[in-house]
Coordinates of C-alpha atoms and ligand atoms in Angstrom, one line a residue:
X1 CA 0.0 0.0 0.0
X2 CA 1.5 3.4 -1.0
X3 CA 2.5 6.1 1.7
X4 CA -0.1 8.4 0.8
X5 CA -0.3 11.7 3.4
X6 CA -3.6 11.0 4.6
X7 CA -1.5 7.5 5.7
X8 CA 0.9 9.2 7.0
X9 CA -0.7 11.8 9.3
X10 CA -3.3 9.6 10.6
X11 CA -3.9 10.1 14.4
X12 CA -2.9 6.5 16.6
X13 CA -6.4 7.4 18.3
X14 CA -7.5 6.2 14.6
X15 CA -5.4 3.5 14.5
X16 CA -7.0 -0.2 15.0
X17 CA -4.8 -2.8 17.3
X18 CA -5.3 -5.4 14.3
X19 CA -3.1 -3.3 12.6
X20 CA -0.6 -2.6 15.5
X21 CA -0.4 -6.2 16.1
X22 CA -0.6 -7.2 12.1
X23 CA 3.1 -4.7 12.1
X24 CA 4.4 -5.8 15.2
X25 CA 4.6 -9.4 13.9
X26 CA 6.0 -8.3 10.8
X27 CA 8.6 -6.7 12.4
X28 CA 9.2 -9.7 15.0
X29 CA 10.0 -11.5 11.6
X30 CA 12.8 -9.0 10.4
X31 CA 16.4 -11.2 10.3
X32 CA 18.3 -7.6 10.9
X33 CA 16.3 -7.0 14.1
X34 CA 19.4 -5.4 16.8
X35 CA 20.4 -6.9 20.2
X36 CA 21.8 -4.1 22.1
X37 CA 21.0 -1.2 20.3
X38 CA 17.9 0.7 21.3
X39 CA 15.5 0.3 18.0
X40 CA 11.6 0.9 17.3
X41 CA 9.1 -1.7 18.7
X42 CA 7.5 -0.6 15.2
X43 CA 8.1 2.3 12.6
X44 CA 10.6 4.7 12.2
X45 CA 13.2 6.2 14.3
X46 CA 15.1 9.1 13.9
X47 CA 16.3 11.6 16.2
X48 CA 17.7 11.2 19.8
X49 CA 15.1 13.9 21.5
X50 CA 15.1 14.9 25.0
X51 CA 18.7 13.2 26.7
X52 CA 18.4 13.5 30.1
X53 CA 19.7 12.5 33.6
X54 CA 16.4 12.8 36.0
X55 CA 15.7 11.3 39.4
X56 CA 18.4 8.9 39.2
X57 CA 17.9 7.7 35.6
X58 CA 18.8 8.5 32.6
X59 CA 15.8 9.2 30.1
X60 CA 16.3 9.1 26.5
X61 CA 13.6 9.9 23.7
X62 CA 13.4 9.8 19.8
X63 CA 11.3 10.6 17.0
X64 CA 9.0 8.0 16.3
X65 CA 6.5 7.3 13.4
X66 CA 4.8 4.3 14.6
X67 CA 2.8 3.1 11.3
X68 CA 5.7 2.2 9.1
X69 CA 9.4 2.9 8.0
X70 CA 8.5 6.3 6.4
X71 CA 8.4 9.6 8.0
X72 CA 5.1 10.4 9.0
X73 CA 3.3 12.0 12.0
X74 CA 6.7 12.5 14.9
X75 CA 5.7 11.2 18.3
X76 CA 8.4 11.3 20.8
X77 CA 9.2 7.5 22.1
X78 CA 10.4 7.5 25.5
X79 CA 13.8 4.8 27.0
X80 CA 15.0 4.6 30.7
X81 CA 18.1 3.3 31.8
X82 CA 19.8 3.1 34.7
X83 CA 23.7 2.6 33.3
X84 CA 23.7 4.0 30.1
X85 CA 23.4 0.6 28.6
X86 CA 20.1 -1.9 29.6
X87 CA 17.0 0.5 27.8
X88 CA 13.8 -0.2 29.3
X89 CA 11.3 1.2 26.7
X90 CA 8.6 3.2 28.4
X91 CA 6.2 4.0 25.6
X92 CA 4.7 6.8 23.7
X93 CA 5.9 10.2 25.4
X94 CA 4.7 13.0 23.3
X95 CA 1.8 12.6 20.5
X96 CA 0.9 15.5 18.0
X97 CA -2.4 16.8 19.7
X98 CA -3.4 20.6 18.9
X99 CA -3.5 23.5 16.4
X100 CA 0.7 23.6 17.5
X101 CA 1.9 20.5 17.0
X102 CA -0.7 19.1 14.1
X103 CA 1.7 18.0 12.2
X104 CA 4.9 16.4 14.5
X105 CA 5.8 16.7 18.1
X106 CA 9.6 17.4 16.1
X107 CA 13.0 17.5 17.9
X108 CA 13.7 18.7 21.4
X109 CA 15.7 18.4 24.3
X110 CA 15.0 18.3 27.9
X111 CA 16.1 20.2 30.9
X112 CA 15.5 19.7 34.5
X113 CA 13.7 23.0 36.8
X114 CA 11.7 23.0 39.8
X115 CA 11.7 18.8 40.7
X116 CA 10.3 18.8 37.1
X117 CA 12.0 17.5 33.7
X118 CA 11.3 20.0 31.0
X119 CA 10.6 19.2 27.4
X120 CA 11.2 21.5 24.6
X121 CA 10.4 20.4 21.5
X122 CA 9.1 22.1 18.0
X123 CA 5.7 21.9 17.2
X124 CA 5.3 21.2 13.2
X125 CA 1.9 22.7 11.9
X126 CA 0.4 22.6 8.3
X127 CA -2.0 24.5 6.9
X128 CA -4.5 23.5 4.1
X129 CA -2.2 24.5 1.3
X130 CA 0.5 22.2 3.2
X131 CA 2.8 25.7 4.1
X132 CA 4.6 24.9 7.7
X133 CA 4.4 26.9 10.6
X134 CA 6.9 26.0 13.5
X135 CA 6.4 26.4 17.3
X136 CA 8.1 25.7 20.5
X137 CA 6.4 23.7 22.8
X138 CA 6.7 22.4 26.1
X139 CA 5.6 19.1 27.9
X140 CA 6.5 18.5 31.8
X141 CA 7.2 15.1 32.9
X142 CA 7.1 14.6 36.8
X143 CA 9.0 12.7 39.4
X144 CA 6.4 10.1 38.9
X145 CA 7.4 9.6 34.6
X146 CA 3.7 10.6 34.0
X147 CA 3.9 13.6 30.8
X148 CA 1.5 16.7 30.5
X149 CA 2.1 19.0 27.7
X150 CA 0.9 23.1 28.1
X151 CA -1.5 24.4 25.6
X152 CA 0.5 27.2 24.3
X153 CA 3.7 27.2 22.3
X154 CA 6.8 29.2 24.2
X155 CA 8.0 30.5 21.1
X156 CA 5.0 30.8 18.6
X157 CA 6.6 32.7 15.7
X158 CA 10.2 33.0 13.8
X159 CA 11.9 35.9 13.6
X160 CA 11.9 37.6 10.5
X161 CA 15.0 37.2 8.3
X162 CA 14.3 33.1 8.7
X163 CA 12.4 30.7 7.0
X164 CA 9.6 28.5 8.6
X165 CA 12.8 25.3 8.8
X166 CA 13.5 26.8 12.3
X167 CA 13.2 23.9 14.9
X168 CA 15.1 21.3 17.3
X169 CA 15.6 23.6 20.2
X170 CA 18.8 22.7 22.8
X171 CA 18.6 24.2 25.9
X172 CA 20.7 24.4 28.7
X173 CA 21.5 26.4 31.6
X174 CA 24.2 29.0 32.6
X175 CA 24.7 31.2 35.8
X176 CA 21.0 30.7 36.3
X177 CA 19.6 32.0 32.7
X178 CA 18.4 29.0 30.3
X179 CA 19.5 29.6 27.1
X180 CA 18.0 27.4 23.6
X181 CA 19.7 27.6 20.4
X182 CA 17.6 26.1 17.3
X183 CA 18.6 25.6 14.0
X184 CA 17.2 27.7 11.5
X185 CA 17.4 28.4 7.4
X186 CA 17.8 32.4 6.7
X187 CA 15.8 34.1 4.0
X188 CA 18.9 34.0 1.3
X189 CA 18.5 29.9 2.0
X190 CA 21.3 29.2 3.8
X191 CA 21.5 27.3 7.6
X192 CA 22.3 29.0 10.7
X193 CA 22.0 28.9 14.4
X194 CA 20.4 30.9 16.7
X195 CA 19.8 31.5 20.0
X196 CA 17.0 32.3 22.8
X197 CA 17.0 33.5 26.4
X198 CA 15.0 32.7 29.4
X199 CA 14.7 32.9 33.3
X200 CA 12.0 30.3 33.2
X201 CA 11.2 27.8 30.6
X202 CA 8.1 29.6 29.6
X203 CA 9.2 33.4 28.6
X204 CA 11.7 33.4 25.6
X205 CA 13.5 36.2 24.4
X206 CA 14.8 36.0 21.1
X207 CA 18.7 37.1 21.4
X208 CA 19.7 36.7 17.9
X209 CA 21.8 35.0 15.6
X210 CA 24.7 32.8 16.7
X211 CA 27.3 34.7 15.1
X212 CA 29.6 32.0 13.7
X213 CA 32.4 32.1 11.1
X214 CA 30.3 29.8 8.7
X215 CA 28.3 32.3 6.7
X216 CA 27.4 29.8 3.8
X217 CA 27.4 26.4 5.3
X218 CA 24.6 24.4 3.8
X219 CA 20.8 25.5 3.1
X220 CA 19.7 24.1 6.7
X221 CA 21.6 23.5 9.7
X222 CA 19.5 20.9 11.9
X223 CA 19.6 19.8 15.5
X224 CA 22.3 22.6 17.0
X225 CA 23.5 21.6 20.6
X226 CA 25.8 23.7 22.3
X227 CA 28.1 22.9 25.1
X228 CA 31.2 24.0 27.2
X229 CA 34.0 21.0 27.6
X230 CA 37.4 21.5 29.4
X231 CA 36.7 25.3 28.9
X232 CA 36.4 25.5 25.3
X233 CA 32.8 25.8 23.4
X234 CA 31.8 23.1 21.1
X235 CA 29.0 23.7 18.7
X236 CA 27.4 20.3 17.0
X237 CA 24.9 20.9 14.3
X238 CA 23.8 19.0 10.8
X239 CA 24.0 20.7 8.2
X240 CA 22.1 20.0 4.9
X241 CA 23.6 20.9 0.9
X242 CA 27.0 20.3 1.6
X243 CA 28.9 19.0 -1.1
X244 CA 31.2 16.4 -1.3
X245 CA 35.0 17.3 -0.5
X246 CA 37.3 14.2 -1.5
X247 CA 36.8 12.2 1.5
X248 CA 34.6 14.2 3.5
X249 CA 30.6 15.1 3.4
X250 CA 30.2 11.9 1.4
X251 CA 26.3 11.1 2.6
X252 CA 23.1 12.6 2.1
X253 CA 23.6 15.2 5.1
X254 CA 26.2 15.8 7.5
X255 CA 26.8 15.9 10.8
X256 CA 29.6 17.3 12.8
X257 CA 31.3 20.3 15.3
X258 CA 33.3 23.5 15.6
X259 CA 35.3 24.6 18.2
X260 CA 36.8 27.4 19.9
X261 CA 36.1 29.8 22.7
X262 CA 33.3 29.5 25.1
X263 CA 30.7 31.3 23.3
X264 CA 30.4 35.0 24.1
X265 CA 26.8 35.8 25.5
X266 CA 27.2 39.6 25.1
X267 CA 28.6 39.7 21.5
X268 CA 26.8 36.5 20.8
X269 CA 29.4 35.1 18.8
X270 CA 31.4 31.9 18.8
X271 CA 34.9 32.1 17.1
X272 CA 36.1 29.1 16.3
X273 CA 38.3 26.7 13.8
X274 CA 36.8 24.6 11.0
X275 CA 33.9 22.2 11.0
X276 CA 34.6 18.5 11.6
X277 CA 32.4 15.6 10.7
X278 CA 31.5 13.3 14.0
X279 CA 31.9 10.4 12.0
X280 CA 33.1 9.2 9.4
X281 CA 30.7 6.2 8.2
X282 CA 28.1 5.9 6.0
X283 CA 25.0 6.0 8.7
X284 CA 25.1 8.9 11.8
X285 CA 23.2 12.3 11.8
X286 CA 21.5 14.6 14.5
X287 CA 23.0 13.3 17.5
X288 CA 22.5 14.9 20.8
X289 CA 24.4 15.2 24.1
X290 CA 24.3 15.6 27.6
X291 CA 26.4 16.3 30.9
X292 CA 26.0 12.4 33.0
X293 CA 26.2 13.2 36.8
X294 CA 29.9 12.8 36.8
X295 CA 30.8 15.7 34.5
X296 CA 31.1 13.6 31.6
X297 CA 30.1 14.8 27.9
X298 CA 28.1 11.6 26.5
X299 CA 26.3 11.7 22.6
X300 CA 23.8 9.4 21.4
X301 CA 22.9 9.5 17.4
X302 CA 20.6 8.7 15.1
X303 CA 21.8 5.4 13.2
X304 CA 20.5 6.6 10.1
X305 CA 19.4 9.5 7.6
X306 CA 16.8 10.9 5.7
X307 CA 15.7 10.2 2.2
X308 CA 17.2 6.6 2.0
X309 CA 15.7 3.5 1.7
X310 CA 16.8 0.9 4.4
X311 CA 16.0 -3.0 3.9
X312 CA 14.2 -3.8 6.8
X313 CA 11.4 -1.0 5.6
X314 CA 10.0 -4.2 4.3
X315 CA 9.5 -5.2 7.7
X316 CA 7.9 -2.2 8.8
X317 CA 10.7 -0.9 10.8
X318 CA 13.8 1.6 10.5
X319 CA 16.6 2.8 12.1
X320 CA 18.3 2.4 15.5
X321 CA 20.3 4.8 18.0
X322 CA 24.2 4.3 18.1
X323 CA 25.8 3.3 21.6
X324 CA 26.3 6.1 24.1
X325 CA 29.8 7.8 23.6
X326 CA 31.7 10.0 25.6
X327 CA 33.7 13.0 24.6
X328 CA 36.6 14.0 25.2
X329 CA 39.0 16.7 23.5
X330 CA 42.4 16.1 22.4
X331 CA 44.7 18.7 20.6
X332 CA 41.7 21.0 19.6
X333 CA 39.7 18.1 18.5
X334 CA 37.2 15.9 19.7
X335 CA 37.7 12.5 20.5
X336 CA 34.8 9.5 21.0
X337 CA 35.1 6.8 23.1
X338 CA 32.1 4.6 24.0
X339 CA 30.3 5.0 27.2
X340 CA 32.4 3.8 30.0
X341 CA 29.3 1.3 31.6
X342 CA 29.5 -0.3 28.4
X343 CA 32.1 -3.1 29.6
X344 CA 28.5 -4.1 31.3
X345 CA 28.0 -6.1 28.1
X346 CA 30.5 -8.4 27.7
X347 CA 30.3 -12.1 28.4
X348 CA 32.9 -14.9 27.2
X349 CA 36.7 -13.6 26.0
X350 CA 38.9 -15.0 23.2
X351 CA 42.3 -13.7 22.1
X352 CA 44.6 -14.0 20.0
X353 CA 48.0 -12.9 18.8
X354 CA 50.0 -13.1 15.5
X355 CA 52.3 -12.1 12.8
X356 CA 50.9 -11.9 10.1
X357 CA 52.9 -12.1 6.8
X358 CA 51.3 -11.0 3.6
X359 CA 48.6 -13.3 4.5
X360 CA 44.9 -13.5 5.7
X361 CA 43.9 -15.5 8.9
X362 CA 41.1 -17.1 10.8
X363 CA 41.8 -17.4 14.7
X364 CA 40.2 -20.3 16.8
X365 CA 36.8 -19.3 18.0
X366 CA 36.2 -16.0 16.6
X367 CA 33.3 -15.8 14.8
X368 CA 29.8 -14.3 15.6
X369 CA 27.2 -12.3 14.8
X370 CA 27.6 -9.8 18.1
X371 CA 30.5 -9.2 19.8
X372 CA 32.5 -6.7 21.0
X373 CA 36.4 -6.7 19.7
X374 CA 39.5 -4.8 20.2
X375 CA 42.3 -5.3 17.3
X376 CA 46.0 -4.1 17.9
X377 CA 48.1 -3.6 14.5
X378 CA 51.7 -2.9 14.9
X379 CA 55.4 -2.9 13.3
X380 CA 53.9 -3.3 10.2
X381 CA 55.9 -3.3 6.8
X382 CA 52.4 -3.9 5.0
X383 CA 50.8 -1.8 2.7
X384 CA 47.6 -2.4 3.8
X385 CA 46.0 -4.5 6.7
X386 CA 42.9 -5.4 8.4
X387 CA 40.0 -7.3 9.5
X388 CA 37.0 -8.7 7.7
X389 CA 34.2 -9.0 9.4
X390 CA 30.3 -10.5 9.3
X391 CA 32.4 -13.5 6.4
X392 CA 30.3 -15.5 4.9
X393 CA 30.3 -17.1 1.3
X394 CA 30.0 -14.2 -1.0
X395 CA 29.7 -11.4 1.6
X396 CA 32.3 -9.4 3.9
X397 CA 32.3 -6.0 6.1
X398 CA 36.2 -4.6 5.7
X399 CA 37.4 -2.2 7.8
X400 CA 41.5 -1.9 7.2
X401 CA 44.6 0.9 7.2
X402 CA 46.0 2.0 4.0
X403 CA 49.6 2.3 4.7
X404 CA 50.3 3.7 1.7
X405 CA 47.8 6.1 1.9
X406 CA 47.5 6.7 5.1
X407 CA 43.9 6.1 5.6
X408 CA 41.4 4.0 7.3
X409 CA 38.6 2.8 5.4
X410 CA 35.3 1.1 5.9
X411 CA 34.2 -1.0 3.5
X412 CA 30.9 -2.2 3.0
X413 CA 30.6 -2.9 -0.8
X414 CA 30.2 -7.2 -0.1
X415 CA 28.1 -6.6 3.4
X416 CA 25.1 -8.2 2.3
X417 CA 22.0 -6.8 1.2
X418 CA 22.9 -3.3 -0.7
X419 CA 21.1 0.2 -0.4
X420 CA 21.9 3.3 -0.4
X421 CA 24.2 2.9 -3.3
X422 CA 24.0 6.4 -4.8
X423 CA 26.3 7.0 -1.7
X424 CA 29.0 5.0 -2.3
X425 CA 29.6 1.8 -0.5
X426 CA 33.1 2.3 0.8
X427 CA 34.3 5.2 3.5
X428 CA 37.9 6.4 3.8
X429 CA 39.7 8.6 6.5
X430 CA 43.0 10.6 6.4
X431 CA 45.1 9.2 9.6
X432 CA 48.4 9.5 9.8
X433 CA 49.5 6.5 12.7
X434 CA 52.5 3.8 13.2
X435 CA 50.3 2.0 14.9
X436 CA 46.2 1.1 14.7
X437 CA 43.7 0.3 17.0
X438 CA 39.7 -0.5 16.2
X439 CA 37.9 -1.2 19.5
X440 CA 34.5 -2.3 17.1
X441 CA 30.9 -3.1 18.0
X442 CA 29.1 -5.5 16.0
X443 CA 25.2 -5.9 16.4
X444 CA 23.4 -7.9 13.9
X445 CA 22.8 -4.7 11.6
X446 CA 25.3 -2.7 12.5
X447 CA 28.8 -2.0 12.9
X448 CA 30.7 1.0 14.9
X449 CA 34.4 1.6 14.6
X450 CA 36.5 3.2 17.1
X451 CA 39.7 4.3 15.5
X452 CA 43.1 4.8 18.1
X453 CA 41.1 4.8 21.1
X454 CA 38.4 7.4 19.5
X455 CA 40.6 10.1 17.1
X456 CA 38.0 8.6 14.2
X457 CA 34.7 6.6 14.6
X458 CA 32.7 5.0 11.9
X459 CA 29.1 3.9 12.1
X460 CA 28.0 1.8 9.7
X461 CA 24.3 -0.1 9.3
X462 CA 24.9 -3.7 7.5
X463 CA 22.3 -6.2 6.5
X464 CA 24.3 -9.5 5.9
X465 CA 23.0 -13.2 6.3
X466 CA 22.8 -14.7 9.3
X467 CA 25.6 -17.0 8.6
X468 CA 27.5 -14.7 8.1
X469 CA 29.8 -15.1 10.8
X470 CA 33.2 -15.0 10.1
X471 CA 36.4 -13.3 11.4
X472 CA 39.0 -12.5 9.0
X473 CA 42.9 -10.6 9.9
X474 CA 45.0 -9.9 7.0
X475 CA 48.2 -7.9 6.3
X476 CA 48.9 -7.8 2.8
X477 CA 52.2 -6.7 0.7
X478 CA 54.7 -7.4 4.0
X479 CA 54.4 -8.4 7.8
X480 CA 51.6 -6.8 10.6
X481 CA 51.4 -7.6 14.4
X482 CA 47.9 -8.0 15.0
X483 CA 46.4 -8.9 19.0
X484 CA 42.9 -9.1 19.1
X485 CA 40.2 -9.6 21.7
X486 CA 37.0 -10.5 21.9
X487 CA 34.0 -10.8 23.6
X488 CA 30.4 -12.1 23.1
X489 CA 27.7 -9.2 24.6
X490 CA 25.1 -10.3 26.8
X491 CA 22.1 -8.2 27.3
Ligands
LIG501 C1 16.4 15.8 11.7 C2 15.0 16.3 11.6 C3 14.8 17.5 12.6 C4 13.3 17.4 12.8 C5 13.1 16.0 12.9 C6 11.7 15.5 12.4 O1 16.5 14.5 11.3 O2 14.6 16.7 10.3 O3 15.2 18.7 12.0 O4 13.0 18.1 14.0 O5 14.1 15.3 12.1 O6 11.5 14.2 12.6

């Protein structure tokens, strides 16, 4: 059945539980379905929404279409956890309802204020001739979990000099003022930032633009988050109509950071270096961050992008978050390294050590489908070397260094089931390293590198067969050191 509108902006309260049910089993029939990765019960996912640490947990939403692996009406679906790493889903959190949200409860974050955690979120409206209007809205969840959203928008117009793509506010608070910036398209079509003001979560004042050194950057920069980390300011936003630039902005949209000094309220202006992408594989976009109550920087992503057809649409499903990571900078960069709790995970280890010499090798009992493993390549005389992952008969993941070219590169051209094509199917990276580590997370879609302990990451969404399970180390054109070790993961 084709994804007319009228299918897509039905109300649930019009939905019948034959067809919940006739998806849900669909869906419980998908061969791609993830393990440890939090992923919809039906639908579509997209963006992380609303990351949160409140009354001891730590509450994570995302945009949801429930109906089918298209976007649709937004909900926001709401996870718990108490680690960063066993989700508990909790259910539908935020459902289009009035004349300000008609047409998507979109993007948001959350803050917490008076014993309460505050949800800001844009409201997407459409009028009869389909033109948008965008509002800021605001739902309360209590101590209790239970949600209540207010009947009028906080911000119910955009300033003029902006278009109406003005939404995903990120709000946060400093020396007792809450501040929002929300990514925003100006007149002349090009994407921006800017930023709001307010001493209560319910009166905005509308500072201005986010002055930044990026005056044509893209058509639309989405989901802006700003944040302070060991005293310099970090602005992460996606920006959309980049082109491609020999290795870099190779997907649909991109996602990634600038940095510099703390960002000057008065002059409202950030000055910083150039834009990097957050990573450098084939499926990440509008991530989202928060402080944990230690004082660490953690990001959660969406697994996926717009505008691309994934294989398991056929089983009425899409998309899944990536693993929690923590930030970190290094040398005016920012580093990833995967959420400390996640060591939770793993069960059984197996390791192995060799020299490889212009070879490729199979070690004793490493093989899977999910698994955790941490590779060691050193005193290599190779040109190139490696790991093959996800081997079976006529399919392989590679993920390898180019000595000669001093790059890493994912690729996912034999993975299994193809999509996405028009993309490209392999990923490469300028690093310039004696020696390479990839701590690497396999789930049964989906694959996320970790280059020298977080200086690159690459996320990557896979679709092979299930036996599809080999492990594969080569070092070809001379001799590599490889040490690897694994581990199955236990939820
Ligand atoms: C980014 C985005 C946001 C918007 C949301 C709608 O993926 O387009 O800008 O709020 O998705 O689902």
């Amino acid at each position: 059945m084709e994804w007319t509108k009228e299918r897509r902006y039905r109300s649930m309260d019009d939905v019948s539980n034959e067809e919940i049910e006739g998806l849900a089993k669909l869906v419980s029939q998908c061969p791609w379905r993830q393990s440890f990765h939090i992923q919809p019960v039906t639908g579509l996912l997209n963006d992380p929404n609303g990351f949160a640490y409140f009354n001891g947990e730590y509450h994570l939403f995302y945009q949801w279409f429930p109906l089918g692996p298209v976007h649709g009406l937004k909900h926001w679906y709401h996870t718990k956890s108490k680690d960063l790493v066993h989700w508990e889903n909790v259910g539908l959190a935020v459902a289009p309802s009035n004349d300000y949200d008609s047409h998507g409860a979109y993007s948001g974050s959350a803050i917490e204020h008076d014993g309460q955690l505050f949800l800001l979120y844009t409201g997407n409206t459409r009028d009869e001739n389909w033109n948008r209007q965008p509002y800021q809205c605001v739902a309360v969840m209590s101590q209790s979990g239970s949600i209540t959203k207010k009947d009028f928008p906080v911000i119910d117009n955009v300033p003029s000099g902006y278009t109406d793509h003005f939404r995903d506010p990120k709000v946060w608070k400093q020396d007792g003022i809450f501040y929002a910036v929300i990514g925003a398209q100006r007149d002349n079509k090009t994407g921006c930032v800017v930023l709001y003001q307010s001493a209560n979560l319910k009166d905005w004042q509308f500072v201005g633009e986010l002055q930044t050194g990026l005056e044509n950057f893209g058509y639309m920069w989405e989901c802006p988050d700003y944040f302070e980390l060991d005293k310099k300011g970090v602005l992460i936003f996606s920006p959309q109509g980049l082109k491609a630039e020999g290795d870099r902005y190779q997907n649909i949209y991109q996602s990634g950071y600038v940095i510099g000094e703390p960002l000057d309220i008065e002059k409202n202006e950030l000055t910083h270096g150039i834009f990097y992408e957050l990573d450098r594989g084939f499926d990440f976009y509008a991530p989202q961050t928060i402080q944990d109550p230690k004082g660490k920087r953690i990001l959660v992503g969406w697994m996926g992008l717009p505008e691309i057809d994934y294989p398991t649409d056929k089983n009425g499903w899409a998309h899944c978050l990536t693993l929690p990571r923590e930030l970190m900078i290094k040398e005016g960069k920012i580093i990833q390294q995967p959420a400390a709790g996640l060591e939770l995970l793993r069960g059984e280890k197996t390791e192995a050590t060799k020299v490889l010499n212009d070879e490729s090798a199979a070690f004793k009992d490493f093989e899977g489908e999910v698994y955790e493993l941490i590779t060691d390549f050193s005193a290599s005389t190779a040109e190139e070397f490696g790991i093959e992952l996800r081997v079976g008969d006529n399919e392989k993941t590679v993920i390898k260094y180019d000595a000669l070219e001093k790059k890493v590169i994912f690729d996912r051209t034999h993975s299994g089931q193809s999509f996405a094509e028009k993309y490209g199917s392999i990923r490469k990276c300028e690093l310039d390293t004696e020696t390479i580590s990839f701590r690497i997370f396999v789930d049964v879609s989906s694959v996320e590198v970790f280059v020298n302990d977080g200086e690159e990451v690459f996320t990557s969404r896979i679709f092979p067969g299930k036996e599809s399970r080999g492990i594969r180390f080569f070092s070809r054109g001379g001799q590599t050191n490889v040490r690897a070790s694994k581990w199955e993961l236990v939820v």
